PDB file of C-alpha atoms and ligand atoms in Angstrom:
ATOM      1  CA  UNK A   1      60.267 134.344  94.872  1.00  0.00           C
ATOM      2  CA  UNK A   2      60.948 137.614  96.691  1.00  0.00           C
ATOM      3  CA  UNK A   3      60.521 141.058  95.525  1.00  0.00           C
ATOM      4  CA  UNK A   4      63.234 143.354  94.076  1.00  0.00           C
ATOM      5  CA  UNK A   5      62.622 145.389  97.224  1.00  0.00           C
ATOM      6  CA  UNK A   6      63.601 142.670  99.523  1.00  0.00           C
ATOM      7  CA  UNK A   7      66.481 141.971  97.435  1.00  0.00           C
ATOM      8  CA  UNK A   8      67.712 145.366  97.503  1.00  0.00           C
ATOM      9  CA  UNK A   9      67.059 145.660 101.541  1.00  0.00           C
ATOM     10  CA  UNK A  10      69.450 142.592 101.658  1.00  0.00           C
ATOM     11  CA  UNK A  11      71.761 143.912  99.796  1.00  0.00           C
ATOM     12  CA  UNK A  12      72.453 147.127 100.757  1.00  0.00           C
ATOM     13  CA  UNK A  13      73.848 145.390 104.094  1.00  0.00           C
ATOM     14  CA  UNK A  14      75.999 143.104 101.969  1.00  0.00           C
ATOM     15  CA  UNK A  15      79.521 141.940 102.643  1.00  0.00           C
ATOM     16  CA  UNK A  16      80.537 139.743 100.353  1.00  0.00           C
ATOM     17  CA  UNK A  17      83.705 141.103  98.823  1.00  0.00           C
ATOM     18  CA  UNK A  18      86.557 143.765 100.227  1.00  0.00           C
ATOM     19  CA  UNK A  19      84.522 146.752  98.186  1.00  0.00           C
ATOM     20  CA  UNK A  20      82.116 147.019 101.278  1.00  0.00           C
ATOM     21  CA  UNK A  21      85.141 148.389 102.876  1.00  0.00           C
ATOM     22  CA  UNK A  22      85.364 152.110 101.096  1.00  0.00           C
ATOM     23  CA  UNK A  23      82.137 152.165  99.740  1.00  0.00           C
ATOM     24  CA  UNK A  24      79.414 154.791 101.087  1.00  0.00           C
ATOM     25  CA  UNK A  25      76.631 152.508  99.954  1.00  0.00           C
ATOM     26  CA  UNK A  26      75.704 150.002  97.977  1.00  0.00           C
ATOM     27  CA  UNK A  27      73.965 150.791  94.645  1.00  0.00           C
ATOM     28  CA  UNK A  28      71.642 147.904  93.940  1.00  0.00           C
ATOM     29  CA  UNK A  29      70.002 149.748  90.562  1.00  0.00           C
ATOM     30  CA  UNK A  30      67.113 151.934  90.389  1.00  0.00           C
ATOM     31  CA  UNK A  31      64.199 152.392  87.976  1.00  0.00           C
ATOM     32  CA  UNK A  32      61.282 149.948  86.596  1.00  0.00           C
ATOM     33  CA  UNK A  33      60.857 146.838  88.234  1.00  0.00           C
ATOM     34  CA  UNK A  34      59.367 145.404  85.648  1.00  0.00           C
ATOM     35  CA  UNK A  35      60.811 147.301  82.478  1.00  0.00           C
ATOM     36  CA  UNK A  36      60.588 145.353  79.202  1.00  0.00           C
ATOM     37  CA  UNK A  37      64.360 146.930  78.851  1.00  0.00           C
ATOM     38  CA  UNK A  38      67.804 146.087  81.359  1.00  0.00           C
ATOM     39  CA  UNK A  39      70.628 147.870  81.104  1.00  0.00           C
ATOM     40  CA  UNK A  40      73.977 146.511  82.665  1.00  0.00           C
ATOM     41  CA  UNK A  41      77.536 148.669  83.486  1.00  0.00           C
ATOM     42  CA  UNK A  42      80.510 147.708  85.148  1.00  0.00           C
ATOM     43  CA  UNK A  43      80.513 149.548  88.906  1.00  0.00           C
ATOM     44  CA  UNK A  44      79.636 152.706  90.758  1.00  0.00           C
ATOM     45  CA  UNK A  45      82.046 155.505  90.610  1.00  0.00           C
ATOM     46  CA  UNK A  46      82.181 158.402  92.526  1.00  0.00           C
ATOM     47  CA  UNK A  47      78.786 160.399  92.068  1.00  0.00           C
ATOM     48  CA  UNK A  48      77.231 157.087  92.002  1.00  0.00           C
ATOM     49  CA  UNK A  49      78.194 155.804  95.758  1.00  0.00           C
ATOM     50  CA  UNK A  50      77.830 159.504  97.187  1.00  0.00           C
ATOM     51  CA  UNK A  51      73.977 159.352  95.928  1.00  0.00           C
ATOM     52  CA  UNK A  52      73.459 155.574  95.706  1.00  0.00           C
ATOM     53  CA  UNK A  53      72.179 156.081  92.653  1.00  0.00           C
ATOM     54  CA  UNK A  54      73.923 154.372  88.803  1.00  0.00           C
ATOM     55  CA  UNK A  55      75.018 156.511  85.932  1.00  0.00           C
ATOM     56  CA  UNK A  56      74.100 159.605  87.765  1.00  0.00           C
ATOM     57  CA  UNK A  57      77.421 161.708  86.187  1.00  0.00           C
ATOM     58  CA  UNK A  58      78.517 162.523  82.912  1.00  0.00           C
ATOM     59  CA  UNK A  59      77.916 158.852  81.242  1.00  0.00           C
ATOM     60  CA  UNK A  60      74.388 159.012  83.184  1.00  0.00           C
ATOM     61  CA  UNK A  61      74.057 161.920  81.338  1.00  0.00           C
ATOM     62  CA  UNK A  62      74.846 160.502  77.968  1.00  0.00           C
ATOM     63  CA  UNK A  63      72.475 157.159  78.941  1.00  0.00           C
ATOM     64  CA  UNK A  64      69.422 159.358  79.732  1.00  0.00           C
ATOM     65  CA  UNK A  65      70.002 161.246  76.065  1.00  0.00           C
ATOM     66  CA  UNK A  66      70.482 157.940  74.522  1.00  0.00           C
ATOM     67  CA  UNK A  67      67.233 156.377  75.310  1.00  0.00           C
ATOM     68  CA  UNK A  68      65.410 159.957  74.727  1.00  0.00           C
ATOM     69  CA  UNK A  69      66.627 159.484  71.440  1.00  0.00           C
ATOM     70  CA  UNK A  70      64.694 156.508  71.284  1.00  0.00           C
ATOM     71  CA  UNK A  71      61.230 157.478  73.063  1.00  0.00           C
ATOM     72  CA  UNK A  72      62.721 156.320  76.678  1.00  0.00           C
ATOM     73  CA  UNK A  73      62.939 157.643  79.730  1.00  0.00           C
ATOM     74  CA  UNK A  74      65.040 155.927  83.182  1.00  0.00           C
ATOM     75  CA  UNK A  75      61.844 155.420  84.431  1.00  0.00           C
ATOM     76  CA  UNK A  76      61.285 152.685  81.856  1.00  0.00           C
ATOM     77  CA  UNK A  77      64.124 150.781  82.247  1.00  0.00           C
ATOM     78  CA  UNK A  78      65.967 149.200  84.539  1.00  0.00           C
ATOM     79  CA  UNK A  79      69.561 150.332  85.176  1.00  0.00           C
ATOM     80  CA  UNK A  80      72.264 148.520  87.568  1.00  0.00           C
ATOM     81  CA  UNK A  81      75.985 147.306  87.389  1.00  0.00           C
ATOM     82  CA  UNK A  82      77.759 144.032  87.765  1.00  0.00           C
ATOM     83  CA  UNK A  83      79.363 145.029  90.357  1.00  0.00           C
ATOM     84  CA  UNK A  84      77.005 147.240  93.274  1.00  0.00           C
ATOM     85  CA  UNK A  85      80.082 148.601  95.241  1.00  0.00           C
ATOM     86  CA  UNK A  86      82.656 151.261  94.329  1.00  0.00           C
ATOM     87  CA  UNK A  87      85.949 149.984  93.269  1.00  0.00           C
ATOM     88  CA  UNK A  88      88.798 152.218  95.208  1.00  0.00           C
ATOM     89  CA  UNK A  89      89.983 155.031  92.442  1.00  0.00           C
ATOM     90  CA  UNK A  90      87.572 153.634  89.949  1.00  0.00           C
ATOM     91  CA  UNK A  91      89.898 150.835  89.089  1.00  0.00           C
ATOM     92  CA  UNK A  92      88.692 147.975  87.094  1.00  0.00           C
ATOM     93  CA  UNK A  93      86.412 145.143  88.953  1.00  0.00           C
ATOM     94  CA  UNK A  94      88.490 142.185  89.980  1.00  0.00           C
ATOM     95  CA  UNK A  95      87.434 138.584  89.354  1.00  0.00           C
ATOM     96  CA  UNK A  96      86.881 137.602  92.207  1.00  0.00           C
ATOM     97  CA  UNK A  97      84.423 140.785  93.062  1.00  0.00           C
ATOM     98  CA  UNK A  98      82.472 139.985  90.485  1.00  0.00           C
ATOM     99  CA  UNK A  99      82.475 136.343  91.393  1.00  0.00           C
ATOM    100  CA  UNK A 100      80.983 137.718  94.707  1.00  0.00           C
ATOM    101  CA  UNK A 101      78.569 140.067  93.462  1.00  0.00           C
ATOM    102  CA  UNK A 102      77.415 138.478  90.642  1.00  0.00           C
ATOM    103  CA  UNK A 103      74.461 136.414  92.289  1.00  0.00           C
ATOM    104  CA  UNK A 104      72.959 139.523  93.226  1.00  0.00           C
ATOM    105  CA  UNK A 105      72.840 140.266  89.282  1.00  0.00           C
ATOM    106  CA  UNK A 106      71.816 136.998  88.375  1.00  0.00           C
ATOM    107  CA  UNK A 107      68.705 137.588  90.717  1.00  0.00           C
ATOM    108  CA  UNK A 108      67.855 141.390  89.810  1.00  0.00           C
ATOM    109  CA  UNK A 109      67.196 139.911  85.966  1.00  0.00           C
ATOM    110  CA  UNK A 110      65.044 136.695  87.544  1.00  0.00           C
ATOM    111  CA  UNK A 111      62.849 139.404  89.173  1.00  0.00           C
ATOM    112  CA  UNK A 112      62.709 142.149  86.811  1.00  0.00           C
ATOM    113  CA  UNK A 113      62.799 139.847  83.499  1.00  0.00           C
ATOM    114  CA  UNK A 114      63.163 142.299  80.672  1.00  0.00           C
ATOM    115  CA  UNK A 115      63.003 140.934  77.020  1.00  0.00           C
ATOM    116  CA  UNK A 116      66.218 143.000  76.647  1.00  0.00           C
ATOM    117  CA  UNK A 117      69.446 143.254  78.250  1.00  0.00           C
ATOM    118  CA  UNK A 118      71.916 145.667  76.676  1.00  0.00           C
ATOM    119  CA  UNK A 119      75.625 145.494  78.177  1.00  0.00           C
ATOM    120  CA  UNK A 120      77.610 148.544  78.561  1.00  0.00           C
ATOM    121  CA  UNK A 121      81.202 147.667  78.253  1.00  0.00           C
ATOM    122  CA  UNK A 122      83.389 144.904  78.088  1.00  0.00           C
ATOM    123  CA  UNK A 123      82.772 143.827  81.888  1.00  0.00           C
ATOM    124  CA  UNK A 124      78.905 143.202  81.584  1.00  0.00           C
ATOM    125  CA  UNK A 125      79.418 142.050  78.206  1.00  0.00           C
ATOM    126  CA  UNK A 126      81.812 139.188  79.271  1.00  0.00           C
ATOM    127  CA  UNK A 127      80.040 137.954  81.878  1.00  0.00           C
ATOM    128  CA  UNK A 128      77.125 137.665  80.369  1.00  0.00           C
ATOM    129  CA  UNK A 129      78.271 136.123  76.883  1.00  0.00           C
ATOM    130  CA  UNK A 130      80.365 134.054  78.791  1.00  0.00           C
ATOM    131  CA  UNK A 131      83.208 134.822  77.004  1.00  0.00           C
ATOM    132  CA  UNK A 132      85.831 137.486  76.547  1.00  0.00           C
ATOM    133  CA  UNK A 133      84.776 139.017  73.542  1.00  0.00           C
ATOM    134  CA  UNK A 134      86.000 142.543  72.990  1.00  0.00           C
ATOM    135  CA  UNK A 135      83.290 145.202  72.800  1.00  0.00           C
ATOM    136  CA  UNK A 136      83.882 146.232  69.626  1.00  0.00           C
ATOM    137  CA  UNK A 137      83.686 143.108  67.692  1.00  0.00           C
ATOM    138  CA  UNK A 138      80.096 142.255  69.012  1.00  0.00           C
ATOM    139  CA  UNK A 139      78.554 145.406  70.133  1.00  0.00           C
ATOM    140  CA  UNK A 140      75.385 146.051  67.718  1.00  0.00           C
ATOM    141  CA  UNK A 141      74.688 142.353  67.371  1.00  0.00           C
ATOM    142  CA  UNK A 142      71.824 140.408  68.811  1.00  0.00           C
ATOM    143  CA  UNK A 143      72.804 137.272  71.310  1.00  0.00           C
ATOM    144  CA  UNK A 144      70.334 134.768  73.474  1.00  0.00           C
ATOM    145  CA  UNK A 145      71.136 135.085  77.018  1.00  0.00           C
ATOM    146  CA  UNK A 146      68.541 132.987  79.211  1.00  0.00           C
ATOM    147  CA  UNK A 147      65.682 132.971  76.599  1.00  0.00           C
ATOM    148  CA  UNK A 148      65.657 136.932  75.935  1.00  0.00           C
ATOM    149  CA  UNK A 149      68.181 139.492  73.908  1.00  0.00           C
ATOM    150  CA  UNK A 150      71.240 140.746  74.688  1.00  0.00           C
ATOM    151  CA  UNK A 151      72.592 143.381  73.060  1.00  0.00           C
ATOM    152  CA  UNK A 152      75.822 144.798  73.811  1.00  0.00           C
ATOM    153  CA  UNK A 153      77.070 148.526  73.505  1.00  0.00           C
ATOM    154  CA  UNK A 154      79.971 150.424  74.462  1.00  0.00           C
ATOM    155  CA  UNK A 155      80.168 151.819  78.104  1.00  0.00           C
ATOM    156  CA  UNK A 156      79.200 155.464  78.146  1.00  0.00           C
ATOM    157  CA  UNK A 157      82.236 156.557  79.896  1.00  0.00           C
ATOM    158  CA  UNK A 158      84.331 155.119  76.743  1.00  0.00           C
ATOM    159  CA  UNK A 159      82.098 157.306  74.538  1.00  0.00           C
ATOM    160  CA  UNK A 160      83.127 160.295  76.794  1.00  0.00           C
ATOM    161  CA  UNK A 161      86.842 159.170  77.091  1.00  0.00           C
ATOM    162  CA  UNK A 162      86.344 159.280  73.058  1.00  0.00           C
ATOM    163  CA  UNK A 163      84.177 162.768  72.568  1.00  0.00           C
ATOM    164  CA  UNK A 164      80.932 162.537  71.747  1.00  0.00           C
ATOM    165  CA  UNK A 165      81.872 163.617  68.055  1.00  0.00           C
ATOM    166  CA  UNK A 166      84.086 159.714  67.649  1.00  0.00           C
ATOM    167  CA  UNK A 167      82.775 157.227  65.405  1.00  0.00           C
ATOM    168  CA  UNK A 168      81.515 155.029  68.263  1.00  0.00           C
ATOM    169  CA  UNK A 169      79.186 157.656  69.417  1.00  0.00           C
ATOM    170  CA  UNK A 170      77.042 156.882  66.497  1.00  0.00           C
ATOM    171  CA  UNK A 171      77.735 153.392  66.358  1.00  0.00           C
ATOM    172  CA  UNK A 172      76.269 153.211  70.080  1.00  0.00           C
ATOM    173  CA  UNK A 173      73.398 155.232  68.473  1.00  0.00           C
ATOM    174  CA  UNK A 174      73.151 152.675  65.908  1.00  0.00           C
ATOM    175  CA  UNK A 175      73.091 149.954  69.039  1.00  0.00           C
ATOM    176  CA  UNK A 176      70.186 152.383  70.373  1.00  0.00           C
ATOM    177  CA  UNK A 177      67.887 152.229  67.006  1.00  0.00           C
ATOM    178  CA  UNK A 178      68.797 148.181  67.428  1.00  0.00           C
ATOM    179  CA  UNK A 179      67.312 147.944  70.684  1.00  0.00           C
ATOM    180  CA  UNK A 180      63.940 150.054  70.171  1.00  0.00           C
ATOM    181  CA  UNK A 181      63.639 147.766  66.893  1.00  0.00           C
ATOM    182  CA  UNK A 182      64.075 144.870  69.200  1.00  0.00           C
ATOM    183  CA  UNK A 183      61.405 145.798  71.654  1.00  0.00           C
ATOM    184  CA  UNK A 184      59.125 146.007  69.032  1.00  0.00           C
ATOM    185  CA  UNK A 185      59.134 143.189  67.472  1.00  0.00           C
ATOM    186  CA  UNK A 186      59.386 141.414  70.654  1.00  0.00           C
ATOM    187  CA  UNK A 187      55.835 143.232  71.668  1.00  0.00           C
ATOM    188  CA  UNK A 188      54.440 141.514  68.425  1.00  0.00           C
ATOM    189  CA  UNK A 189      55.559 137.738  69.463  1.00  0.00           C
ATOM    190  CA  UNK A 190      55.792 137.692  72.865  1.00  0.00           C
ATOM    191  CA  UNK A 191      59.158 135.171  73.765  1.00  0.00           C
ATOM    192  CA  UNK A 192      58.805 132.169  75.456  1.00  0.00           C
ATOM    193  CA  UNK A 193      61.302 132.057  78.045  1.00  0.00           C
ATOM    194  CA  UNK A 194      62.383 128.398  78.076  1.00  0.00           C
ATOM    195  CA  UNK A 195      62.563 129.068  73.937  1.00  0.00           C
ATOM    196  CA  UNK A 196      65.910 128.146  72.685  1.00  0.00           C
ATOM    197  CA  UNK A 197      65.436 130.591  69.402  1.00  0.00           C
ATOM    198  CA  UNK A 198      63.402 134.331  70.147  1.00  0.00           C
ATOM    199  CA  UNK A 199      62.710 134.388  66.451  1.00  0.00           C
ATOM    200  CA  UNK A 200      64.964 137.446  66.127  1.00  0.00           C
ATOM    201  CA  UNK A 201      68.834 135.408  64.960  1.00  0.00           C
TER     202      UNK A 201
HETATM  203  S1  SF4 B 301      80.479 144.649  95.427  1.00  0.00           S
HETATM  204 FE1  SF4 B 301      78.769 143.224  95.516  1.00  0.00          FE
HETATM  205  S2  SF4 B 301      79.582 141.424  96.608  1.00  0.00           S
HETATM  206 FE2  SF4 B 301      80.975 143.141  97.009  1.00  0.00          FE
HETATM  207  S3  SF4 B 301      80.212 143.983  98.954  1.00  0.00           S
HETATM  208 FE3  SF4 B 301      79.263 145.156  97.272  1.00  0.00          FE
HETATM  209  S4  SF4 B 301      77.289 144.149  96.917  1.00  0.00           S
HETATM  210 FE4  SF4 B 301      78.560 142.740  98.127  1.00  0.00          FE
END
């Protein structure tokens, strides 16, 4: 298996979908290679393909005060997108973009392996329930997804669309506590990957 490294390298040439057209750079994901913790958005936007860098703006901001809130820094996690090109005008990714793009995903959780993926918003929360389940009916709720935990949350930018003073600011809070709980108890039994149950449903 390669390292994340090489995977990145590879990627940032990539031209799999029409996004390589208008984007600046590719923004594979940045922080631990090995964090215990992944956390999945939907696509660059603007700050994020100038510096090559995800959730660098405003809902950056908001990420990086969420896990302080829970004794976390972005140097413990992982953070990335399904999507690793800008979409023109920040439109929404297109099926068959993420169809393109998602193998590089698939691959960044092989190498990095966290015990917990949290989704931020209905795109990384579809693709990887498999399913089109709105955000709001299973956000805070604990799902296997390739022998670990996936918990989804709302996107930060919908939490900023909102105003930090909306109701789903503290339920994404809530989804916060949820996921610190989860590492814990998932540092007391470590999972077995190929385990069908984690012993946390
Ligand atoms: S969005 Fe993904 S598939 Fe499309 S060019 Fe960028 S890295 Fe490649």
């Amino acid at each position: 298996m390669r390292t994340l490294d090489e995977a990145a390298r590879e990627a940032s040439g990539c031209t799999r979908c029409k996004l390589a057209q208008g984007r600046t750079q590719v923004v594979y994901g940045s922080g631990n290679g090995n964090a215990d913790l992944m956390f999945i958005g939907e696509a660059p936007g603007f700050h994020e393909d100038r510096q090559g860098l995800p959730f660098v703006g405003a809902a950056g901001g908001l990420l990086t005060g969420l896990l302080e809130g829970i004794g976390l820094t972005r140097d413990q996690v992982f953070i990335c997108n399904v999507l690793k090109c800008r979409p023109p005008g920040n439109r929404d990714p297109q099926p068959d973009e993420i169809e393109a793009c998602e193998p590089w995903l698939w691959e960044q959780i092989d190498l990095i392996n966290p015990k917990v993926i949290c989704s931020l918003g209905n795109f990384s929360t579809r693709l990887l329930l498999g399913k089109p389940a709105g955000i709001s009916r299973v956000r805070g709720q604990r799902f296997k997804f390739r022998g670990r935990c996936l918990i989804p949350t709302f996107h930060p930018a919908a939490i900023l669309h909102g105003g930090r003073t909306s109701p789903a600011m503290g339920q994404m809070e809530d989804d916060f506590r949820l996921i610190a709980k989860t590492l814990e108890e998932l540092a007391v039994s470590e999972p077995d990957p190929d385990a069908e149950q984690l012993g946390l449903f």
